[in-house]
CSV table of N, CA and C in Angstrom, one decimal:
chain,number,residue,atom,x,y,z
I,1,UNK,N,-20.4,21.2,20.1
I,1,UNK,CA,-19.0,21.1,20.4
I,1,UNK,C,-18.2,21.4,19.1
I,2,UNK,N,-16.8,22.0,19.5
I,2,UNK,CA,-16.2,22.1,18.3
I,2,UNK,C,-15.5,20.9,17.9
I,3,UNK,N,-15.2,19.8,18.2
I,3,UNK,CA,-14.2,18.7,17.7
I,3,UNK,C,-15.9,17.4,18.2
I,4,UNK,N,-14.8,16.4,17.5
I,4,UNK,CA,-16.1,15.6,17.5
I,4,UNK,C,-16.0,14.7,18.9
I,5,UNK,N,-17.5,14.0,19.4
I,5,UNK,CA,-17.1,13.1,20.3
I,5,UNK,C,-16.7,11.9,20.4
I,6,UNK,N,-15.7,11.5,20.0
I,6,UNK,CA,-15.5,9.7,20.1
I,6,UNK,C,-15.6,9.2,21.3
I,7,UNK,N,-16.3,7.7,21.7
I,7,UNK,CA,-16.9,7.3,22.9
I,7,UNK,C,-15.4,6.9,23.3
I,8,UNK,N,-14.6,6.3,22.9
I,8,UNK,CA,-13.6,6.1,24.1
I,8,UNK,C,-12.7,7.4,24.3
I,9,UNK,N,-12.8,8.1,24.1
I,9,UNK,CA,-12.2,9.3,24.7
I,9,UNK,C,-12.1,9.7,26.2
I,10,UNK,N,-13.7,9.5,26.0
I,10,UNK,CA,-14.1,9.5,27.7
I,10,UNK,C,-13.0,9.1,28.6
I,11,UNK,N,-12.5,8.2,28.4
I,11,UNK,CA,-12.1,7.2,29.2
I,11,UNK,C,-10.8,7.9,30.4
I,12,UNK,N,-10.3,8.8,29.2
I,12,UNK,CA,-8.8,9.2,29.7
I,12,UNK,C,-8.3,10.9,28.7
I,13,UNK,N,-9.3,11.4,28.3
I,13,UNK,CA,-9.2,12.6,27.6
I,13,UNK,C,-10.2,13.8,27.9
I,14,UNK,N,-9.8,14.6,28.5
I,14,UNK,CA,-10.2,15.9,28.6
I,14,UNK,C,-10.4,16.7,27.7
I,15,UNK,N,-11.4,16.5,26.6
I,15,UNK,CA,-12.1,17.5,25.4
I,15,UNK,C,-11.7,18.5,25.1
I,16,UNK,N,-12.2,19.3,26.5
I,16,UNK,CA,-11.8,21.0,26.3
I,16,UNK,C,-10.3,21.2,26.2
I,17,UNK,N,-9.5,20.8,27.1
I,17,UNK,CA,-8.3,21.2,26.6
I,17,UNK,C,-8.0,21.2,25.1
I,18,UNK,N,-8.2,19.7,24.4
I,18,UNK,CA,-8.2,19.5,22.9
I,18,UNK,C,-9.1,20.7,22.1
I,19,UNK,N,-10.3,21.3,23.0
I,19,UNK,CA,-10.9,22.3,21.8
I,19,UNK,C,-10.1,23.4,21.9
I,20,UNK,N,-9.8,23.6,23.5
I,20,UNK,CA,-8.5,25.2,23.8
I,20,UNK,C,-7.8,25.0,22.5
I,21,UNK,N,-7.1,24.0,22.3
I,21,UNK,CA,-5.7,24.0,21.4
I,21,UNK,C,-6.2,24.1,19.7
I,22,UNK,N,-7.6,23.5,19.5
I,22,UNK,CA,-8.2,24.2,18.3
I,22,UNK,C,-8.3,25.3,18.0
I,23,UNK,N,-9.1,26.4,19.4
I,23,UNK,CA,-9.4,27.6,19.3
I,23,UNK,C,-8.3,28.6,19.4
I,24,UNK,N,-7.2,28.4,19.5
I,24,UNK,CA,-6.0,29.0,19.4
I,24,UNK,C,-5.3,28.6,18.1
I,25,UNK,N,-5.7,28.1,17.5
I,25,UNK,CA,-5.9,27.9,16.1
I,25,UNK,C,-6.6,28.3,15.1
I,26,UNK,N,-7.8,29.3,15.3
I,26,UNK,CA,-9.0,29.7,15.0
I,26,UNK,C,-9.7,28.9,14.3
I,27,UNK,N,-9.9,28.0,15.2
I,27,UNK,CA,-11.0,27.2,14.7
I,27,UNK,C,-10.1,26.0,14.0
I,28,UNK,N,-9.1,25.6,13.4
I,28,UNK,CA,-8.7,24.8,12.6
I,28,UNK,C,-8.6,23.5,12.9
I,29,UNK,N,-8.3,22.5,12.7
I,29,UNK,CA,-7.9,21.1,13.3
I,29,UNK,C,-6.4,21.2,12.8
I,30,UNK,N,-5.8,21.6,12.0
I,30,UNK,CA,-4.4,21.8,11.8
I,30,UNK,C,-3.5,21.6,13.4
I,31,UNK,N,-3.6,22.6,14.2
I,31,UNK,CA,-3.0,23.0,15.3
I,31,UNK,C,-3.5,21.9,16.3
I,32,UNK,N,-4.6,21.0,16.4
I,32,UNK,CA,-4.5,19.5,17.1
I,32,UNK,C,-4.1,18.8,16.3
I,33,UNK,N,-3.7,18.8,15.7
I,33,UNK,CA,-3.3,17.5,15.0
I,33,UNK,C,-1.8,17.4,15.2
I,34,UNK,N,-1.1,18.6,15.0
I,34,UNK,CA,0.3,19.3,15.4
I,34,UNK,C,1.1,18.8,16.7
I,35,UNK,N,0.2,19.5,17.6
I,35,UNK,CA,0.1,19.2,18.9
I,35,UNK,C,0.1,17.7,19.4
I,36,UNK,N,-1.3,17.2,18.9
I,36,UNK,CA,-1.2,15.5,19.3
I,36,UNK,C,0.3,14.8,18.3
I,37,UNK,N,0.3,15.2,17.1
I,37,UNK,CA,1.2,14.4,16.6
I,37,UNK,C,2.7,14.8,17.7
I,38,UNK,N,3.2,15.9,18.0
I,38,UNK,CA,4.3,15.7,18.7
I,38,UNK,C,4.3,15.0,20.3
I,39,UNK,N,3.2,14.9,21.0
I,39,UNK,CA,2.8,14.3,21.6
I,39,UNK,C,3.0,12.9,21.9
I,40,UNK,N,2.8,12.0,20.6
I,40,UNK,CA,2.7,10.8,20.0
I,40,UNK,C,4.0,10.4,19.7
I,41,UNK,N,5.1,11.6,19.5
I,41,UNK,CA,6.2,11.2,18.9
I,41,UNK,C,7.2,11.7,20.3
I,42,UNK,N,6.9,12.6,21.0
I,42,UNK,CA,7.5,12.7,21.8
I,42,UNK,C,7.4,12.1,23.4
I,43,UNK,N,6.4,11.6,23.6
I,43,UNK,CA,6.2,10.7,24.8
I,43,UNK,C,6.7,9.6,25.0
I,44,UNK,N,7.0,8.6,24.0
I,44,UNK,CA,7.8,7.4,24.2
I,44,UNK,C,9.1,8.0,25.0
I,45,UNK,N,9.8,8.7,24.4
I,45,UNK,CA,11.3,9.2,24.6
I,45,UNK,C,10.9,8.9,26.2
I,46,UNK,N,9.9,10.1,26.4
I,46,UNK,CA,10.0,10.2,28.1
I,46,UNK,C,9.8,9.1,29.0
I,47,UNK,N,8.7,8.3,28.6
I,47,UNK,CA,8.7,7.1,29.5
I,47,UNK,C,10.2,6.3,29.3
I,48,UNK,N,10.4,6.2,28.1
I,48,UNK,CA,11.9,5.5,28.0
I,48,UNK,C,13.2,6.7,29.3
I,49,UNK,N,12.7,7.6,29.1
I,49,UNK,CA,13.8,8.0,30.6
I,49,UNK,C,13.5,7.6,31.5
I,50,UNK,N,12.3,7.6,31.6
I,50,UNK,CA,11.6,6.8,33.4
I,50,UNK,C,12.2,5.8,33.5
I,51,UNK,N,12.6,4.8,32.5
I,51,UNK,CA,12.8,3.5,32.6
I,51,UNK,C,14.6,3.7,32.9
I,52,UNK,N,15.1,4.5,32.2
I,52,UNK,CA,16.5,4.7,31.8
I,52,UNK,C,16.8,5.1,33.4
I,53,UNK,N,16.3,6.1,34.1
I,53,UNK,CA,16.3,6.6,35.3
I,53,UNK,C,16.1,5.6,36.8
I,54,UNK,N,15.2,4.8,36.5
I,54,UNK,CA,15.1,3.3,37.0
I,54,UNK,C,15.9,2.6,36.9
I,55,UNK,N,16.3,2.3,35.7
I,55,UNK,CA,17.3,1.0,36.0
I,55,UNK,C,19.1,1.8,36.3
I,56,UNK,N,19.0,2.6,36.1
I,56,UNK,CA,20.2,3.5,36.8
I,56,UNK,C,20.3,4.1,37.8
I,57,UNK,N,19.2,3.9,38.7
I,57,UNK,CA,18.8,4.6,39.7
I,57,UNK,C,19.0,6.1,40.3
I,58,UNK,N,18.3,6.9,39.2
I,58,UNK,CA,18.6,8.0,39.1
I,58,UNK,C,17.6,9.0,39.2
I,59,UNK,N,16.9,9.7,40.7
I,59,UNK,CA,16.0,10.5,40.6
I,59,UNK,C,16.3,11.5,39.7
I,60,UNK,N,17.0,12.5,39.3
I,60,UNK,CA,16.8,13.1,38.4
I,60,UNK,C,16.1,13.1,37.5
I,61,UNK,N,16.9,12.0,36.8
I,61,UNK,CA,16.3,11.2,35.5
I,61,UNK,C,14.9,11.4,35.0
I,62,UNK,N,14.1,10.9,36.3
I,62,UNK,CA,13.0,10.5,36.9
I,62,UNK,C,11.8,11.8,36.6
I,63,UNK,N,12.3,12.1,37.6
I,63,UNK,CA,12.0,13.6,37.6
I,63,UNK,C,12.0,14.5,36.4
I,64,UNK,N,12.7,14.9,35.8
I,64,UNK,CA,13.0,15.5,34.8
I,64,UNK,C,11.5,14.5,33.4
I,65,UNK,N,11.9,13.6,33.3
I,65,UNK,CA,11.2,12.9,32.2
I,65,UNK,C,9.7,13.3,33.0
I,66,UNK,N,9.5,12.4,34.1
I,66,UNK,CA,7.8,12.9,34.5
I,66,UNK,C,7.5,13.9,34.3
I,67,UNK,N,8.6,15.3,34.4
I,67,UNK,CA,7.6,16.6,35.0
I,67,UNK,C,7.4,16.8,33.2
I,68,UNK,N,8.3,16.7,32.4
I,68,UNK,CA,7.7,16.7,30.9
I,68,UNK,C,6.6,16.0,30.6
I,69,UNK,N,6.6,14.3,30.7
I,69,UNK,CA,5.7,14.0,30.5
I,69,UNK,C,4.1,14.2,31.2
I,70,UNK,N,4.4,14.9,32.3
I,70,UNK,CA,2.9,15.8,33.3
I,70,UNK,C,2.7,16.7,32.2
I,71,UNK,N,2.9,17.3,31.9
I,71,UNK,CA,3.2,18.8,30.6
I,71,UNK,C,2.1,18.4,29.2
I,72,UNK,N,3.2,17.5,29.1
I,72,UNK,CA,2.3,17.4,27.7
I,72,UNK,C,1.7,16.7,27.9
I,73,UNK,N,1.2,16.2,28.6
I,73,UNK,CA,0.0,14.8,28.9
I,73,UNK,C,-1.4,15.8,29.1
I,74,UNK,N,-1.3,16.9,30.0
I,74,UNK,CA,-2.2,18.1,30.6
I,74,UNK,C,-2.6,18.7,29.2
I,75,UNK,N,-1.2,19.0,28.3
I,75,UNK,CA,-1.6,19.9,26.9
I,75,UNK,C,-3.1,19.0,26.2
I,76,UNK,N,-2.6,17.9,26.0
I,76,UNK,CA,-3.6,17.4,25.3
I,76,UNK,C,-4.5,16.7,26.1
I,77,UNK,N,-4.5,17.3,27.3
I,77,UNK,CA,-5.8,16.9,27.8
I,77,UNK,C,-6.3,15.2,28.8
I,78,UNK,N,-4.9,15.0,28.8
I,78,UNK,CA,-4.9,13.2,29.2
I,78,UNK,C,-4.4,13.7,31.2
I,79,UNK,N,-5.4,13.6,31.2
I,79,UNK,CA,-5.3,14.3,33.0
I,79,UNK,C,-5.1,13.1,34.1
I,80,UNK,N,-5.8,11.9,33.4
I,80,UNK,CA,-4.9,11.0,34.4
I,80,UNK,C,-4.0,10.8,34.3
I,81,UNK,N,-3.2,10.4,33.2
I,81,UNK,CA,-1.6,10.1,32.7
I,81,UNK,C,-1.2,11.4,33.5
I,82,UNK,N,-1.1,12.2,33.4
I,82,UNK,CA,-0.9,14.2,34.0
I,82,UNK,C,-1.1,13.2,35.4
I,83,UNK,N,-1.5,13.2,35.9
I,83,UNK,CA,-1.8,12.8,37.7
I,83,UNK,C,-1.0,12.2,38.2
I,84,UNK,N,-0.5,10.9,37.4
I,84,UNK,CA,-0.2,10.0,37.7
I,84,UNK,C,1.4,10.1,37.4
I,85,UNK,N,1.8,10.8,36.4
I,85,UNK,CA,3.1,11.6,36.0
I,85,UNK,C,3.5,12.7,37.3
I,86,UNK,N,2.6,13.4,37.6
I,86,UNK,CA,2.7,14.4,38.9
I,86,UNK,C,3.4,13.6,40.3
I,87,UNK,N,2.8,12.2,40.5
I,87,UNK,CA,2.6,11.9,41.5
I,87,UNK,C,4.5,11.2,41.6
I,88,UNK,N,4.7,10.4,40.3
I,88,UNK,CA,6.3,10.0,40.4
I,88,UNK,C,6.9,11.4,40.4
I,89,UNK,N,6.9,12.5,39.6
I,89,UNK,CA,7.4,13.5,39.9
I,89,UNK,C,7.6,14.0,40.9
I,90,UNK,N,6.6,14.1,42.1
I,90,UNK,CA,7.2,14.1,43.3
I,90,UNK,C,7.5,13.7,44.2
I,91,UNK,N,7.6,12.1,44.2
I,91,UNK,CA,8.4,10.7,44.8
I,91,UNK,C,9.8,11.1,44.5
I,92,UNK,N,10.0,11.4,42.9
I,92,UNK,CA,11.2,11.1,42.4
I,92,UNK,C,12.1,12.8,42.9
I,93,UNK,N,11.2,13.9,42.8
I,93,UNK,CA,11.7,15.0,43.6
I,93,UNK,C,12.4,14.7,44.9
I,94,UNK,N,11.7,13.8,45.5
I,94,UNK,CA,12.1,13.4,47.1
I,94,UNK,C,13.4,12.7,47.4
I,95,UNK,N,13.5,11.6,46.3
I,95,UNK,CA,14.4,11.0,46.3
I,95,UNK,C,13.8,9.3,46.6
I,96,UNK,N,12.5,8.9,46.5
I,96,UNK,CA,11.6,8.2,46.7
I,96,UNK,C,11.4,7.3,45.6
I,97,UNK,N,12.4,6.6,45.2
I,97,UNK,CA,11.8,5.5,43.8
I,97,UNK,C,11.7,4.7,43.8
I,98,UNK,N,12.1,3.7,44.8
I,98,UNK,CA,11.4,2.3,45.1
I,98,UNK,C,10.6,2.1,44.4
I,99,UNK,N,9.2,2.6,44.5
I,99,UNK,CA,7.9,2.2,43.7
I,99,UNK,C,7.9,2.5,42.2
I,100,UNK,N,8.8,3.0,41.5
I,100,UNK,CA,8.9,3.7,40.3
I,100,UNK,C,8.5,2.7,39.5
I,101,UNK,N,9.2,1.1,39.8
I,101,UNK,CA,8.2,0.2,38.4
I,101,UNK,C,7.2,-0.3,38.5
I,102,UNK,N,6.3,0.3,39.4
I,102,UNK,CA,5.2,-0.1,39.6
I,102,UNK,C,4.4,0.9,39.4
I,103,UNK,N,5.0,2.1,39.3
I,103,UNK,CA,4.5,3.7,39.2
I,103,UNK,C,4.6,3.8,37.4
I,104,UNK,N,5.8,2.9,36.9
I,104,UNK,CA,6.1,3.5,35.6
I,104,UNK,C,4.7,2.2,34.7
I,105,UNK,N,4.7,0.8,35.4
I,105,UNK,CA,3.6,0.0,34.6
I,105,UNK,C,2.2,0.8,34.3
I,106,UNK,N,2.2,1.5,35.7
I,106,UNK,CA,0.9,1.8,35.6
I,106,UNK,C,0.7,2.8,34.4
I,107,UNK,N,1.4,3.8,34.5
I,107,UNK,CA,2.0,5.3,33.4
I,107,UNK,C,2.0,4.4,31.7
I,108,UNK,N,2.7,3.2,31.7
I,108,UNK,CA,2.4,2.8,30.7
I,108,UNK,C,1.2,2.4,29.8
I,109,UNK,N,0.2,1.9,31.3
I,109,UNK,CA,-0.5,1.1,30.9
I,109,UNK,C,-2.0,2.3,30.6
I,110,UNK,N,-1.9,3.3,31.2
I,110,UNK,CA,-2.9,4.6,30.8
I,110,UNK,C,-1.8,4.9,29.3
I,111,UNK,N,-0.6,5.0,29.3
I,111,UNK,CA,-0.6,5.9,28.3
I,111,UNK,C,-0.8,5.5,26.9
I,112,UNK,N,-1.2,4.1,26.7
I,112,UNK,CA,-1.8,3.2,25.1
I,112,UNK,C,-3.4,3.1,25.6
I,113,UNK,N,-3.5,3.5,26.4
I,113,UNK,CA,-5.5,4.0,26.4
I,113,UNK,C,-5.3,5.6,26.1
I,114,UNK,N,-4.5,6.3,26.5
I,114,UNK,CA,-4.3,7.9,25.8
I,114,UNK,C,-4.2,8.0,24.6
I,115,UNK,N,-3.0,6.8,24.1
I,115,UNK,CA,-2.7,7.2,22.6
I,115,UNK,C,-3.7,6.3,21.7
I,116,UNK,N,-4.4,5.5,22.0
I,116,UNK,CA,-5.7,4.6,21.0
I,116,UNK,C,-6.8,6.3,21.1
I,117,UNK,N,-6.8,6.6,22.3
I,117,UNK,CA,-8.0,7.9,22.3
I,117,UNK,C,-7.9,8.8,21.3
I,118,UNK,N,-6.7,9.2,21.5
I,118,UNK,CA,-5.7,10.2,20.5
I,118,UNK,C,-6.0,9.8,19.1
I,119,UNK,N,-5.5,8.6,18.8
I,119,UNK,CA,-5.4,8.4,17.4
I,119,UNK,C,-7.0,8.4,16.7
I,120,UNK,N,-7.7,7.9,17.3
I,120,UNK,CA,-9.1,8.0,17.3
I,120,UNK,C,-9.4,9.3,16.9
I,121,UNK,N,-9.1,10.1,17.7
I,121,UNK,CA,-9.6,11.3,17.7
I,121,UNK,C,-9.0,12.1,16.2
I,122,UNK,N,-7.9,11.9,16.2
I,122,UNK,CA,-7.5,12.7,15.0
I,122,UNK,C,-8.0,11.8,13.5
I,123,UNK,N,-8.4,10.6,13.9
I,123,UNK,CA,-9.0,10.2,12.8
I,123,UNK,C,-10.2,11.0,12.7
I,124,UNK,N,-11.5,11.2,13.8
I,124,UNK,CA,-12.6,11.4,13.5
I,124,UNK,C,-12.3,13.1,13.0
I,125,UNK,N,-11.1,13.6,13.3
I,125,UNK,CA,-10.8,14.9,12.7
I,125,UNK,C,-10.3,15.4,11.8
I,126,UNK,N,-10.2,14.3,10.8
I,126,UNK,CA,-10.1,14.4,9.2
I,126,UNK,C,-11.5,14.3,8.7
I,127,UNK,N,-12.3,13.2,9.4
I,127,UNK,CA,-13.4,13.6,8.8
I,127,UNK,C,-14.2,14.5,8.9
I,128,UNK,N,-13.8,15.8,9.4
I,128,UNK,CA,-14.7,17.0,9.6
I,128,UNK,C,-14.4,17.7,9.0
């Protein structure tokens, strides 16, 4: 493999995507690390609209923040957070939000198992 394997990755991280974003890098760890780091910095913002969009009761909102957060969740590889981002996305498309704080705990509660994976990961990718 080109990146290393940390055992909790498994959990909630899709590898290959993270090697794709290496190999379009030629080979570097530079361009994941890039990648994860905006990731890390830009995903709070979005859950913070889910929430903003909820308590204002605003599909838009909703919508708009998930279909970003589906995006970059898929780039680096975190496919359940991506699923589970897809799924309010299209509730909140509908006009369907009722469940959204139940939909946004869950989103939270995968996405600090994504970002412990993440951080992990770019640790074991200085050591290489």
């Amino acid at each position: 493999t080109l990146l290393p394997s940390p055992g909790n990755t498994a959990c909630c991280l899709n590898e290959a995507a993270l090697n794709n974003i290496r190999m379009m890098g030629n080979g570097s760890v530079e361009l994941v690390k890039k990648v994860v780091a905006h990731f890390l910095k830009d995903s709070p913002v979005r859950i913070a609209n889910i929430d903003r969009g909820m308590q204002e009761n605003h599909p838009e909102t909703i919508f708009l923040a998930a279909h970003s957060l589906k995006s970059a969740s898929t780039t680096v590889g975190a496919m359940i957070l991506a699923d589970m981002c897809k799924e309010l996305e299209l509730n909140a498309r509908q006009g369907l939000i009722s469940d959204v704080q139940d939909q946004l705990a869950r989103i939270e509660s995968e996405y600090r198992k994504v970002v412990a994976a993440l951080e992990s990961y770019i640790n074991l990718l200085g050591q290489d």
